Coordinates of C-alpha atoms and ligand atoms in Angstrom, one line a residue:
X1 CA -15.4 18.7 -9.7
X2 CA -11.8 17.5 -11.0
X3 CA -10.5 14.2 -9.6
X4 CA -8.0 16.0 -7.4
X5 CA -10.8 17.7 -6.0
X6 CA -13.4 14.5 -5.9
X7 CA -10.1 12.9 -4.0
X8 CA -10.1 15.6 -1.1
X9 CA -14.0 15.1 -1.0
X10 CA -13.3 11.6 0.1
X11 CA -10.6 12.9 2.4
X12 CA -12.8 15.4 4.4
X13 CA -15.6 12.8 4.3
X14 CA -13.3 10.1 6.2
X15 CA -12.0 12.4 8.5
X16 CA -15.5 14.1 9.7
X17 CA -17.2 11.1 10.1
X18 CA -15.5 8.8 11.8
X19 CA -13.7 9.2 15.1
X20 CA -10.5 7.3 13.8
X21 CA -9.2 7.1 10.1
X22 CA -6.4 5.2 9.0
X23 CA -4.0 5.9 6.2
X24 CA -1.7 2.9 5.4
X25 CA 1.3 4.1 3.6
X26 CA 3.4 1.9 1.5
X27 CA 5.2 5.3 -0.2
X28 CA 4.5 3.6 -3.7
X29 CA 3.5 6.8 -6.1
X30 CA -0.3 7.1 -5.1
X31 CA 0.3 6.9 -1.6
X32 CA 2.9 10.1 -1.4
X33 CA 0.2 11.5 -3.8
X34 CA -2.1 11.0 -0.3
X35 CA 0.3 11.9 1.8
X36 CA 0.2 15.3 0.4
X37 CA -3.8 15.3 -0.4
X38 CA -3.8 14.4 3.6
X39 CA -1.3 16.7 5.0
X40 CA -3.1 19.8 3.5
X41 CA -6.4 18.5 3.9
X42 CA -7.3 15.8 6.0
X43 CA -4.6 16.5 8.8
X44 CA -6.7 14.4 11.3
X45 CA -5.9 11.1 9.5
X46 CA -3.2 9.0 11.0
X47 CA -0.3 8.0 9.0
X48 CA 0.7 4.4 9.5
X49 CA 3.4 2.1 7.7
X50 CA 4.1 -1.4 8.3
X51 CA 7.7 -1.9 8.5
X52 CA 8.0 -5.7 7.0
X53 CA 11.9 -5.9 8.2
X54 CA 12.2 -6.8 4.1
X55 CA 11.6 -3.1 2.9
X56 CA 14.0 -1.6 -0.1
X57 CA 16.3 0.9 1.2
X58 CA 14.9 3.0 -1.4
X59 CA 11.4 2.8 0.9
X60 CA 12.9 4.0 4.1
X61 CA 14.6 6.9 1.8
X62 CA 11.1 8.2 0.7
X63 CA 10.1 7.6 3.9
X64 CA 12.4 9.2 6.4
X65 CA 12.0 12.5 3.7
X66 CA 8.8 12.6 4.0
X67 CA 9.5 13.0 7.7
X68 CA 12.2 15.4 8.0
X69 CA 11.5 17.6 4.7
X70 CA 7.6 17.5 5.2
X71 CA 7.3 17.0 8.7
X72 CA 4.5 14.2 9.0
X73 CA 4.3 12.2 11.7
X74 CA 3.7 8.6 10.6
X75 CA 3.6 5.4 12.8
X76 CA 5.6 2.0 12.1
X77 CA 4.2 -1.0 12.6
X78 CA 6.4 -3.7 13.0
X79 CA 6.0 -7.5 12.7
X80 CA 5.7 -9.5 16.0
X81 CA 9.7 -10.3 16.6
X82 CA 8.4 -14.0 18.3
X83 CA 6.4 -14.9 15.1
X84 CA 9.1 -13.7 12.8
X85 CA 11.3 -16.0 14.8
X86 CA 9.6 -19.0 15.1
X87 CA 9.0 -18.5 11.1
X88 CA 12.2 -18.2 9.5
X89 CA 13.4 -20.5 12.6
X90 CA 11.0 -23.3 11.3
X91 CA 11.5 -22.5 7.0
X92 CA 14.2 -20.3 6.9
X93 CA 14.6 -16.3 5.8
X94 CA 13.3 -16.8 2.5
X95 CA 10.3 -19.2 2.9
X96 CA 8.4 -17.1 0.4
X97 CA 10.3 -18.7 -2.6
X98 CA 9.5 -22.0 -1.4
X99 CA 5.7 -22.2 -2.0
X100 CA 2.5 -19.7 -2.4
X101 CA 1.8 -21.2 1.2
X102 CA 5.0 -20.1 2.6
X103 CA 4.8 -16.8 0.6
X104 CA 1.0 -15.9 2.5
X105 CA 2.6 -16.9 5.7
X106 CA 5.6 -14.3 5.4
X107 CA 3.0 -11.9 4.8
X108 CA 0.1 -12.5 7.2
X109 CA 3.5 -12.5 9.5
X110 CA 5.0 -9.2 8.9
X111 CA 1.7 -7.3 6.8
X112 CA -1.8 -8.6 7.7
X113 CA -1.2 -9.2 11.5
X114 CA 0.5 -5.8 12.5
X115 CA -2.1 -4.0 9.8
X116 CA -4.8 -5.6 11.6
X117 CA -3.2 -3.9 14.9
X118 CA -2.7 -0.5 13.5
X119 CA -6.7 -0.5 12.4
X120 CA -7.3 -2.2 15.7
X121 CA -9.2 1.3 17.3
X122 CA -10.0 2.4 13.5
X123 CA -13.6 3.2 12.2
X124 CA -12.6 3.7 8.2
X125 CA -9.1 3.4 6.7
X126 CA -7.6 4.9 3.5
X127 CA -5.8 3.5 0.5
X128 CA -4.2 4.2 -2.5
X129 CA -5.4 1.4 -4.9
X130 CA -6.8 2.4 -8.2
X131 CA -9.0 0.7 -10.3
X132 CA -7.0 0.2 -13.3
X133 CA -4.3 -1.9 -11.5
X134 CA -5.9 -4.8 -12.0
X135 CA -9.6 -6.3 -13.1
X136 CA -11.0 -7.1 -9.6
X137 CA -9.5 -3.7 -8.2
X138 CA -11.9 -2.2 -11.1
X139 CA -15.0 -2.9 -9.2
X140 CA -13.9 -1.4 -5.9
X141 CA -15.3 1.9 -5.1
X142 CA -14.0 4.9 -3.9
X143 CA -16.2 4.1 -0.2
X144 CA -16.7 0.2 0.6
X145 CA -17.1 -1.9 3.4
X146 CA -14.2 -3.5 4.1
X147 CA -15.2 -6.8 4.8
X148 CA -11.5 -8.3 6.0
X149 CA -11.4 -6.1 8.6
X150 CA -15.2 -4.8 9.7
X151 CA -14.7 -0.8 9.2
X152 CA -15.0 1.7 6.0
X153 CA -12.5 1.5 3.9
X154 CA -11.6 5.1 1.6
X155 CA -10.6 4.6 -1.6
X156 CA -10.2 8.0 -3.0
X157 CA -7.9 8.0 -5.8
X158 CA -10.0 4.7 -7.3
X159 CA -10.5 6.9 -11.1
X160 CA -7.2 8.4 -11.0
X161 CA -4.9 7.0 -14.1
X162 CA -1.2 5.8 -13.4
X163 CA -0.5 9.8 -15.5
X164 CA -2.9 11.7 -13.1
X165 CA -0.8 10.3 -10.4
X166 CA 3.0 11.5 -12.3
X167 CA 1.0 14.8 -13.5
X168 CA 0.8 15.3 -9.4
X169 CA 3.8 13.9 -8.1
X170 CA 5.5 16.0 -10.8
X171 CA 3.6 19.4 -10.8
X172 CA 3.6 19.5 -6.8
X173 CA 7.6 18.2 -6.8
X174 CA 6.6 15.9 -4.5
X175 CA 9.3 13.4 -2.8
X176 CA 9.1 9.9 -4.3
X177 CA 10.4 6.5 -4.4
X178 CA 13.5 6.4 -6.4
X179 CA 13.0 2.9 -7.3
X180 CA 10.1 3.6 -9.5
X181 CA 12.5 5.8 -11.7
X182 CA 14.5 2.0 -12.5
X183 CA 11.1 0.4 -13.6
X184 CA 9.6 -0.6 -10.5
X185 CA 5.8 0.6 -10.7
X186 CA 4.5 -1.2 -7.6
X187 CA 6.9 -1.5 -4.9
X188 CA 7.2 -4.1 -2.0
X189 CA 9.3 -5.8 0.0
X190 CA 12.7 -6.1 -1.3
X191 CA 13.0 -9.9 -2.1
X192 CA 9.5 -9.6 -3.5
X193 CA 9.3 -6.9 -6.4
X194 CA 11.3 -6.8 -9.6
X195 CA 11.6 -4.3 -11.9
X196 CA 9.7 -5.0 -15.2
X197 CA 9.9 -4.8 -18.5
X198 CA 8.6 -2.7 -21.8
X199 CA 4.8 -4.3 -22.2
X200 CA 5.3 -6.3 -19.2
X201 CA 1.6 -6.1 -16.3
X202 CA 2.4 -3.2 -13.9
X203 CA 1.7 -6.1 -11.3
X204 CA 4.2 -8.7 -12.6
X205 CA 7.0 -7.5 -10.8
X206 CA 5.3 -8.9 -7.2
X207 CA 5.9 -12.5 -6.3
X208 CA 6.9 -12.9 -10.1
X209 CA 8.1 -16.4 -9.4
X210 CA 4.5 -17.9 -8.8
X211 CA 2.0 -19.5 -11.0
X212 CA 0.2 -17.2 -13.7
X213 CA -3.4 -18.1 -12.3
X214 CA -1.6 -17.4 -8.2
X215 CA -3.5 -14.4 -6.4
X216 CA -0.5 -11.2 -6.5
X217 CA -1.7 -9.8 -3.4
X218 CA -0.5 -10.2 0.0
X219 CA -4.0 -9.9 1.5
X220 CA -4.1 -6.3 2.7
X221 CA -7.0 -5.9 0.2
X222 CA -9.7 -8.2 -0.5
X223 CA -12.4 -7.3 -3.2
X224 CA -15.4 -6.8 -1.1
X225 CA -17.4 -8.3 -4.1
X226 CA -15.8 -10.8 -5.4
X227 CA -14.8 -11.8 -1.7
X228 CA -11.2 -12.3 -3.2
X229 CA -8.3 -10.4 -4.3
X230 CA -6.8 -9.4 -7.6
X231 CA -5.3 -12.9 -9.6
X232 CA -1.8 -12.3 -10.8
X233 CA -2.1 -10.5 -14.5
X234 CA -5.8 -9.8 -14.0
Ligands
LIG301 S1 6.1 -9.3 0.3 FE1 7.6 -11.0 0.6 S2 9.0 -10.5 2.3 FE2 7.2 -9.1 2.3 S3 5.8 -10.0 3.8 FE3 5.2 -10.8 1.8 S4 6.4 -12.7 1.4 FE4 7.3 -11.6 3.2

């Protein structure tokens, strides 16, 4: 069985046995990869994107084609407007650069609270990490318990290399990002992602401004065995 194959596996495996599967879509280069994977073979998944209020235009590009060209149905999730409010009401609209504290509270704000709605009535949800991303993403598996958020959580393309996921995008002329044609491998919310540089960690364009030894995750995805997520340059 190829990986593409192994992926659909996964698919088909979420789908039949639970009564509601998540897909959280960020539209970085694995997750259109899914998109397509889904859309031809796990059509019972449901689509969801958190809408941060800070996404690239370049996001809501990829986005609204995947929509109109491809015809998927995918739900927004939006940030609750009060806590945004009292938030940049209290440090101001770009609180993240002020401290790691500041940065977790942006995103528990406008990613981990409306992600924790959108899986609310979910029994598994899918991602798009991979393990070579970073060290502690290496020993998640492809099928995990999830234990941020109490349900199943689908890893399926966890073996596929950064190529296997161009030799797709590319041999299926698949809609992508356009910002990860200007050096941006993992994308993010605008004010948050850099592009990088020859040599630099695929990571280091998130949150670039903090400590080496700070944790480059928003939170989303928490190592189920290390009970932490991936340290910045791990
Ligand atoms: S990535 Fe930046 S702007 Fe987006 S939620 Fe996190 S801190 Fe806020």
């Amino acid at each position: 069985m190829n990986k593409v194959e192994q992926s659909i596996t996964y698919l088909r495996q979420a789908e039949q046995s639970f009564n509601q599967v998540v897909f959280a879509c960020s539209f970085g280069a694995e997750d259109v990869v899914l998109l397509d994977l889904i859309r031809q073979h796990a059509p019972h998944i449901r689509i969801i994107s958190l809408d941060t209020g800070r996404l690239p235009q370049e996001t809501y590009d990829v986005m609204q084609t995947w929509r109109k060209e491809k015809g998927l149905d995918i739900d927004l999730y939006f940030p609750d407007a009060n806590d945004v409010e009292s938030m940049v009401k209290q440090d101001g609209v770009n609180l993240f650069y002020d401290s790691i504290e500041k940065r977790k509270q942006c995103c528990f704000v406008r990613k981990i609270k409306p992600l924790k709605r959108a899986l609310e009535d979910a029994e598994a949800w899918v991602t798009g990490l991979r393990g070579e991303q970073a060290k502690t993403r290496a020993t998640m598996q492809a099928v995990e318990d999830d234990a941020a958020f109490g349900i199943k959580k689908y890893n399926p393309l966890i073996d596929w290399s950064e190529q296997d996921v161009w030799d797709y995008i590319k041999s299926h002329e698949l809609p992508y990002n356009a910002l990860h044609d200007k050096f941006y491998p993992s994308i993010g919310c605008a004010p948050c992602t850099r592009a990088i540089s020859v040599g630099e960690d695929p990571r280091a364009g998130r949150w670039w401004w903090e400590q080496e030894d700070a944790v480059a995750e928003c939170g989303l995805h928490v190592n189920p065995i290390a009970g932490k997520a991936a340290k910045k340059g791990a």
